[in-house]
Amino acid sequence: MNISNNISSIQTSQTLLNTTANNVANVNTDGFVPSSTIATNDQSGSVTAQTRQADNTGSEKSQTDLSREIPNEMVAQRSTEANVVAIKAQDDVMGTLLDIKA
């Protein structure tokens, strides 16, 4: 895995956080239909986010389900943390290689 793959994963996590934040912010908005974000990998290992609006159930109340939104926030946070650690490790290895080469 290279740094650009980690960065694409962090960007995907940010999209997930933005979507979740919007859903939570509108939890008391009558008739609100939440969105969901799905992460997919391409052949090169990069991660992309696809956001779509949920199916409208016709409810007059907000259709946001906090029991889904809170875990999504935690998953995005942990994913970002893991990718930052991976980037730091790759940076340390590159620095060590450069020190050996010099």
Coordinates of C-alpha atoms in Angstrom, one line a residue:
M1 CA 0.0 0.0 0.0
N2 CA 1.3 3.5 -0.8
I3 CA 0.7 6.8 0.8
S4 CA -1.8 7.9 -1.9
N5 CA -4.0 4.9 -1.0
N6 CA -4.0 5.9 2.6
I7 CA -4.9 9.5 1.6
S8 CA -7.8 8.3 -0.5
S9 CA -9.0 6.3 2.5
I10 CA -8.8 9.4 4.7
Q11 CA -10.7 11.4 2.2
T12 CA -13.4 8.7 2.1
S13 CA -13.6 8.7 5.9
Q14 CA -14.1 12.5 5.7
T15 CA -16.9 12.1 3.3
L16 CA -18.5 9.5 5.6
L17 CA -18.1 12.0 8.6
N18 CA -19.7 14.8 6.6
T19 CA -22.6 12.6 5.6
T20 CA -23.1 11.4 9.1
A21 CA -22.8 14.9 10.5
N22 CA -25.5 16.2 8.1
N23 CA -27.8 13.3 9.1
V24 CA -27.3 13.9 12.8
A25 CA -27.8 17.7 12.4
N26 CA -31.1 17.0 10.7
V27 CA -32.4 14.4 13.2
N28 CA -35.2 16.8 14.3
T29 CA -36.0 18.1 10.8
D30 CA -39.5 16.9 9.8
G31 CA -39.5 14.8 6.6
F32 CA -35.7 14.6 6.4
V33 CA -34.4 11.7 4.4
P34 CA -30.8 10.8 5.4
S35 CA -27.9 9.9 3.1
S36 CA -25.5 7.0 3.3
T37 CA -21.9 6.7 2.2
I38 CA -20.4 3.5 0.8
A39 CA -16.6 3.0 0.4
T40 CA -15.3 1.0 -2.5
N41 CA -11.8 -0.1 -3.6
D42 CA -10.6 0.1 -7.2
Q43 CA -8.0 -2.1 -8.8
S44 CA -5.1 0.1 -7.7
G45 CA -6.1 -0.1 -4.1
S46 CA -7.5 3.5 -3.9
V47 CA -10.7 4.0 -1.9
T48 CA -13.6 6.0 -3.2
A49 CA -16.8 7.2 -1.5
Q50 CA -20.2 7.0 -3.0
T51 CA -23.0 8.9 -1.3
R52 CA -26.7 8.3 -2.0
Q53 CA -29.9 9.3 -0.4
A54 CA -31.8 6.6 1.5
D55 CA -35.2 5.5 0.3
N56 CA -38.0 7.8 1.5
T57 CA -40.4 5.9 3.7
G58 CA -42.9 8.8 3.5
S59 CA -42.7 9.5 7.2
E60 CA -43.4 13.0 8.3
K61 CA -40.7 12.7 11.0
S62 CA -36.9 12.6 10.3
Q63 CA -35.9 9.2 9.0
T64 CA -32.4 9.5 10.6
D65 CA -31.4 6.5 12.7
L66 CA -28.9 7.5 15.4
S67 CA -28.1 3.9 16.1
R68 CA -26.5 3.8 12.6
E69 CA -25.0 7.3 12.6
I70 CA -23.0 7.0 15.8
P71 CA -21.2 3.8 14.8
N72 CA -20.5 5.3 11.4
E73 CA -18.7 8.2 13.2
M74 CA -16.6 5.8 15.2
V75 CA -15.7 3.7 12.2
A76 CA -14.6 6.8 10.2
Q77 CA -12.5 8.0 13.2
R78 CA -10.7 4.7 13.6
S79 CA -10.1 4.4 9.9
T80 CA -8.6 7.8 9.8
E81 CA -6.4 7.0 12.8
A82 CA -5.2 3.7 11.3
N83 CA -4.3 5.5 8.0
V84 CA -2.4 8.2 9.7
V85 CA -0.4 5.6 11.6
A86 CA 0.4 3.9 8.3
I87 CA 1.5 7.1 6.7
K88 CA 3.8 7.9 9.6
A89 CA 5.3 4.4 9.4
Q90 CA 5.9 4.8 5.7
D91 CA 7.4 8.2 6.3
D92 CA 9.7 6.7 8.9
V93 CA 10.8 3.9 6.7
M94 CA 11.5 6.3 3.8
G95 CA 13.6 8.5 6.2
T96 CA 15.6 5.6 7.3
L97 CA 16.3 4.5 3.8
L98 CA 17.4 8.0 2.9
D99 CA 19.7 8.0 5.9
I100 CA 21.2 4.7 4.9
K101 CA 21.7 5.9 1.3
A102 CA 23.4 9.1 2.3

